[in-house]
């Protein structure tokens, strides 16, 4: 069998690998049953669905002919670094790193940092638009997580309240 789309083949294999890893990791939690779901039930189902989707994409790459074989291009390092970095910064700012002496900065500060750092991944940076987006995301997250779901994690920096 010959690969007819290199991009689809590579992405299908990655989806399958991540789906299997995710599902396998979910089995360390109590899965439960469909009627009485445990904490591992949803991650297990999502992992299996991602793996199945990966298999389907891989099969498509082997069967559907493309014009030029859709070669894999260069890796876009800038977006990759900024998006992953934004998520890491979000996690660090949300709860802090006590061993480094960094206090929890809370949800609002973490969302602003996430939005500004992730926006650097694109070709254009418009500070005013990013600020508006960060404000909308912060307000929406506050309403969803603090008021509606009543989740217990810091909203404001530790030194404020």
PDB file of C-alpha atoms in Angstrom:
ATOM      1  CA  UNK A   1       0.000   0.000   0.000  1.00  0.00           C
ATOM      2  CA  UNK A   2       1.260   3.437  -0.882  1.00  0.00           C
ATOM      3  CA  UNK A   3       0.776   6.674   1.072  1.00  0.00           C
ATOM      4  CA  UNK A   4      -1.217   9.070  -1.086  1.00  0.00           C
ATOM      5  CA  UNK A   5      -1.232  12.001   1.371  1.00  0.00           C
ATOM      6  CA  UNK A   6       1.760  12.413   3.638  1.00  0.00           C
ATOM      7  CA  UNK A   7       0.063  15.118   5.713  1.00  0.00           C
ATOM      8  CA  UNK A   8      -3.060  13.050   6.387  1.00  0.00           C
ATOM      9  CA  UNK A   9      -0.977   9.969   7.143  1.00  0.00           C
ATOM     10  CA  UNK A  10       1.220  11.778   9.671  1.00  0.00           C
ATOM     11  CA  UNK A  11      -1.719  13.503  11.355  1.00  0.00           C
ATOM     12  CA  UNK A  12      -3.707  10.248  11.462  1.00  0.00           C
ATOM     13  CA  UNK A  13      -0.838   8.416  13.134  1.00  0.00           C
ATOM     14  CA  UNK A  14      -0.419  11.256  15.655  1.00  0.00           C
ATOM     15  CA  UNK A  15      -4.153  11.306  16.418  1.00  0.00           C
ATOM     16  CA  UNK A  16      -4.124   7.550  16.933  1.00  0.00           C
ATOM     17  CA  UNK A  17      -1.074   7.663  19.189  1.00  0.00           C
ATOM     18  CA  UNK A  18      -2.441  10.497  21.336  1.00  0.00           C
ATOM     19  CA  UNK A  19      -5.882   8.881  21.503  1.00  0.00           C
ATOM     20  CA  UNK A  20      -4.450   5.567  22.666  1.00  0.00           C
ATOM     21  CA  UNK A  21      -2.193   7.291  25.210  1.00  0.00           C
ATOM     22  CA  UNK A  22      -5.097   9.387  26.503  1.00  0.00           C
ATOM     23  CA  UNK A  23      -7.407   6.354  26.788  1.00  0.00           C
ATOM     24  CA  UNK A  24      -4.682   4.308  28.459  1.00  0.00           C
ATOM     25  CA  UNK A  25      -4.031   7.079  30.963  1.00  0.00           C
ATOM     26  CA  UNK A  26      -7.753   7.265  31.722  1.00  0.00           C
ATOM     27  CA  UNK A  27      -7.762   3.627  32.822  1.00  0.00           C
ATOM     28  CA  UNK A  28      -5.737   4.596  35.899  1.00  0.00           C
ATOM     29  CA  UNK A  29      -8.930   6.244  37.185  1.00  0.00           C
ATOM     30  CA  UNK A  30     -12.148   4.486  38.136  1.00  0.00           C
ATOM     31  CA  UNK A  31     -14.025   4.194  34.822  1.00  0.00           C
ATOM     32  CA  UNK A  32     -17.368   2.984  36.177  1.00  0.00           C
ATOM     33  CA  UNK A  33     -20.294   2.135  33.879  1.00  0.00           C
ATOM     34  CA  UNK A  34     -22.496   4.046  31.479  1.00  0.00           C
ATOM     35  CA  UNK A  35     -25.151   4.412  34.179  1.00  0.00           C
ATOM     36  CA  UNK A  36     -22.679   5.310  36.929  1.00  0.00           C
ATOM     37  CA  UNK A  37     -19.701   7.006  35.332  1.00  0.00           C
ATOM     38  CA  UNK A  38     -16.440   7.345  37.201  1.00  0.00           C
ATOM     39  CA  UNK A  39     -13.811  10.067  36.722  1.00  0.00           C
ATOM     40  CA  UNK A  40     -12.048   8.012  34.025  1.00  0.00           C
ATOM     41  CA  UNK A  41     -15.133   7.345  31.888  1.00  0.00           C
ATOM     42  CA  UNK A  42     -15.188  10.546  29.836  1.00  0.00           C
ATOM     43  CA  UNK A  43     -11.402  10.679  29.175  1.00  0.00           C
ATOM     44  CA  UNK A  44     -11.497   7.013  28.137  1.00  0.00           C
ATOM     45  CA  UNK A  45     -14.329   7.599  25.658  1.00  0.00           C
ATOM     46  CA  UNK A  46     -12.672  10.736  24.267  1.00  0.00           C
ATOM     47  CA  UNK A  47      -9.350   8.911  23.882  1.00  0.00           C
ATOM     48  CA  UNK A  48     -10.978   6.017  22.045  1.00  0.00           C
ATOM     49  CA  UNK A  49     -12.860   8.404  19.733  1.00  0.00           C
ATOM     50  CA  UNK A  50      -9.652  10.332  18.963  1.00  0.00           C
ATOM     51  CA  UNK A  51      -7.851   7.052  18.196  1.00  0.00           C
ATOM     52  CA  UNK A  52     -10.683   5.925  15.892  1.00  0.00           C
ATOM     53  CA  UNK A  53     -10.623   9.274  14.124  1.00  0.00           C
ATOM     54  CA  UNK A  54      -6.861   8.868  13.676  1.00  0.00           C
ATOM     55  CA  UNK A  55      -7.308   5.430  12.130  1.00  0.00           C
ATOM     56  CA  UNK A  56      -9.921   6.809   9.716  1.00  0.00           C
ATOM     57  CA  UNK A  57      -7.628   9.695   8.709  1.00  0.00           C
ATOM     58  CA  UNK A  58      -4.757   7.254   8.206  1.00  0.00           C
ATOM     59  CA  UNK A  59      -6.924   4.992   6.031  1.00  0.00           C
ATOM     60  CA  UNK A  60      -8.016   8.013   3.994  1.00  0.00           C
ATOM     61  CA  UNK A  61      -4.348   8.905   3.461  1.00  0.00           C
ATOM     62  CA  UNK A  62      -3.765   5.418   2.076  1.00  0.00           C
ATOM     63  CA  UNK A  63      -6.809   5.298  -0.216  1.00  0.00           C
ATOM     64  CA  UNK A  64      -7.717   8.789  -1.477  1.00  0.00           C
ATOM     65  CA  UNK A  65      -5.333   9.961  -4.178  1.00  0.00           C
ATOM     66  CA  UNK A  66      -4.110  13.540  -3.988  1.00  0.00           C
ATOM     67  CA  UNK A  67      -2.575  15.588  -6.754  1.00  0.00           C
ATOM     68  CA  UNK A  68       0.919  16.105  -5.333  1.00  0.00           C
ATOM     69  CA  UNK A  69       0.968  13.640  -2.431  1.00  0.00           C
ATOM     70  CA  UNK A  70       0.503  16.552  -0.004  1.00  0.00           C
ATOM     71  CA  UNK A  71       4.034  16.536   1.383  1.00  0.00           C
ATOM     72  CA  UNK A  72       4.614  17.613   4.947  1.00  0.00           C
ATOM     73  CA  UNK A  73       5.902  21.168   4.985  1.00  0.00           C
ATOM     74  CA  UNK A  74       8.225  22.883   7.400  1.00  0.00           C
ATOM     75  CA  UNK A  75       7.270  22.939  11.050  1.00  0.00           C
ATOM     76  CA  UNK A  76       5.817  26.291  12.075  1.00  0.00           C
ATOM     77  CA  UNK A  77       8.028  26.808  15.113  1.00  0.00           C
ATOM     78  CA  UNK A  78       6.812  30.279  16.067  1.00  0.00           C
ATOM     79  CA  UNK A  79       3.128  29.342  16.564  1.00  0.00           C
ATOM     80  CA  UNK A  80       4.110  26.046  18.179  1.00  0.00           C
ATOM     81  CA  UNK A  81       6.341  27.723  20.761  1.00  0.00           C
ATOM     82  CA  UNK A  82       3.964  30.582  21.553  1.00  0.00           C
ATOM     83  CA  UNK A  83       0.838  28.410  21.877  1.00  0.00           C
ATOM     84  CA  UNK A  84       2.534  25.829  24.091  1.00  0.00           C
ATOM     85  CA  UNK A  85       4.254  28.590  26.038  1.00  0.00           C
ATOM     86  CA  UNK A  86       0.966  30.425  26.559  1.00  0.00           C
ATOM     87  CA  UNK A  87      -0.584  27.297  28.070  1.00  0.00           C
ATOM     88  CA  UNK A  88       2.405  26.717  30.343  1.00  0.00           C
ATOM     89  CA  UNK A  89       2.346  30.352  31.479  1.00  0.00           C
ATOM     90  CA  UNK A  90      -1.398  30.042  32.135  1.00  0.00           C
ATOM     91  CA  UNK A  91      -0.861  27.046  34.404  1.00  0.00           C
ATOM     92  CA  UNK A  92       2.033  28.627  36.261  1.00  0.00           C
ATOM     93  CA  UNK A  93       0.212  31.921  36.815  1.00  0.00           C
ATOM     94  CA  UNK A  94      -3.068  30.282  37.782  1.00  0.00           C
ATOM     95  CA  UNK A  95      -1.716  28.398  40.806  1.00  0.00           C
ATOM     96  CA  UNK A  96       1.840  29.736  41.174  1.00  0.00           C
ATOM     97  CA  UNK A  97       5.051  27.843  41.796  1.00  0.00           C
ATOM     98  CA  UNK A  98       5.699  27.928  45.520  1.00  0.00           C
ATOM     99  CA  UNK A  99       9.178  26.401  45.232  1.00  0.00           C
ATOM    100  CA  UNK A 100      10.188  29.387  43.062  1.00  0.00           C
ATOM    101  CA  UNK A 101       8.470  31.870  45.379  1.00  0.00           C
ATOM    102  CA  UNK A 102       5.874  32.722  42.697  1.00  0.00           C
ATOM    103  CA  UNK A 103       2.446  33.181  44.288  1.00  0.00           C
ATOM    104  CA  UNK A 104      -0.807  32.225  42.590  1.00  0.00           C
ATOM    105  CA  UNK A 105      -1.830  35.071  40.297  1.00  0.00           C
ATOM    106  CA  UNK A 106      -5.327  33.724  39.727  1.00  0.00           C
ATOM    107  CA  UNK A 107      -7.624  33.148  36.781  1.00  0.00           C
ATOM    108  CA  UNK A 108      -7.962  36.727  35.579  1.00  0.00           C
ATOM    109  CA  UNK A 109      -4.218  37.453  35.334  1.00  0.00           C
ATOM    110  CA  UNK A 110      -3.586  33.997  33.837  1.00  0.00           C
ATOM    111  CA  UNK A 111      -6.190  34.550  31.107  1.00  0.00           C
ATOM    112  CA  UNK A 112      -4.737  37.936  30.173  1.00  0.00           C
ATOM    113  CA  UNK A 113      -1.243  36.402  29.964  1.00  0.00           C
ATOM    114  CA  UNK A 114      -2.522  33.418  27.972  1.00  0.00           C
ATOM    115  CA  UNK A 115      -4.302  35.655  25.479  1.00  0.00           C
ATOM    116  CA  UNK A 116      -1.406  38.063  24.978  1.00  0.00           C
ATOM    117  CA  UNK A 117       1.263  35.361  24.631  1.00  0.00           C
ATOM    118  CA  UNK A 118      -0.872  33.197  22.313  1.00  0.00           C
ATOM    119  CA  UNK A 119      -1.625  36.211  20.117  1.00  0.00           C
ATOM    120  CA  UNK A 120       2.106  36.533  19.421  1.00  0.00           C
ATOM    121  CA  UNK A 121       1.881  33.272  17.445  1.00  0.00           C
ATOM    122  CA  UNK A 122       0.228  35.034  14.520  1.00  0.00           C
ATOM    123  CA  UNK A 123       1.670  37.298  11.874  1.00  0.00           C
ATOM    124  CA  UNK A 124      -0.004  40.429  13.223  1.00  0.00           C
ATOM    125  CA  UNK A 125      -0.307  41.712  16.776  1.00  0.00           C
ATOM    126  CA  UNK A 126      -2.952  44.306  17.590  1.00  0.00           C
ATOM    127  CA  UNK A 127      -2.747  45.099  21.290  1.00  0.00           C
ATOM    128  CA  UNK A 128      -6.142  46.814  21.494  1.00  0.00           C
ATOM    129  CA  UNK A 129      -7.959  43.837  19.915  1.00  0.00           C
ATOM    130  CA  UNK A 130      -6.069  41.364  22.099  1.00  0.00           C
ATOM    131  CA  UNK A 131      -6.951  43.401  25.206  1.00  0.00           C
ATOM    132  CA  UNK A 132     -10.655  43.376  24.270  1.00  0.00           C
ATOM    133  CA  UNK A 133     -10.537  39.625  23.633  1.00  0.00           C
ATOM    134  CA  UNK A 134      -8.716  38.980  26.925  1.00  0.00           C
ATOM    135  CA  UNK A 135     -11.292  41.071  28.802  1.00  0.00           C
ATOM    136  CA  UNK A 136     -14.200  39.172  27.251  1.00  0.00           C
ATOM    137  CA  UNK A 137     -12.517  35.832  28.010  1.00  0.00           C
ATOM    138  CA  UNK A 138     -11.760  36.870  31.598  1.00  0.00           C
ATOM    139  CA  UNK A 139     -15.327  38.016  32.259  1.00  0.00           C
ATOM    140  CA  UNK A 140     -16.789  34.915  30.610  1.00  0.00           C
ATOM    141  CA  UNK A 141     -14.464  32.614  32.530  1.00  0.00           C
ATOM    142  CA  UNK A 142     -15.273  34.340  35.806  1.00  0.00           C
ATOM    143  CA  UNK A 143     -18.995  33.942  35.167  1.00  0.00           C
ATOM    144  CA  UNK A 144     -18.676  30.321  34.036  1.00  0.00           C
ATOM    145  CA  UNK A 145     -16.194  28.977  36.571  1.00  0.00           C
ATOM    146  CA  UNK A 146     -16.735  31.104  39.669  1.00  0.00           C
ATOM    147  CA  UNK A 147     -20.402  32.049  39.551  1.00  0.00           C
ATOM    148  CA  UNK A 148     -22.013  29.206  37.592  1.00  0.00           C
ATOM    149  CA  UNK A 149     -19.848  26.173  38.410  1.00  0.00           C
ATOM    150  CA  UNK A 150     -18.474  27.445  41.743  1.00  0.00           C
ATOM    151  CA  UNK A 151     -15.070  25.847  41.116  1.00  0.00           C
ATOM    152  CA  UNK A 152     -12.502  26.260  43.832  1.00  0.00           C
ATOM    153  CA  UNK A 153      -9.373  27.862  42.388  1.00  0.00           C
ATOM    154  CA  UNK A 154      -7.889  31.337  42.748  1.00  0.00           C
ATOM    155  CA  UNK A 155      -9.574  34.095  40.762  1.00  0.00           C
ATOM    156  CA  UNK A 156      -7.421  37.041  41.839  1.00  0.00           C
ATOM    157  CA  UNK A 157      -3.717  37.241  42.750  1.00  0.00           C
ATOM    158  CA  UNK A 158      -2.906  35.797  46.193  1.00  0.00           C
ATOM    159  CA  UNK A 159      -1.601  39.145  47.493  1.00  0.00           C
ATOM    160  CA  UNK A 160      -4.928  40.890  46.698  1.00  0.00           C
ATOM    161  CA  UNK A 161      -7.357  38.652  48.508  1.00  0.00           C
TER     162      UNK A 161
END
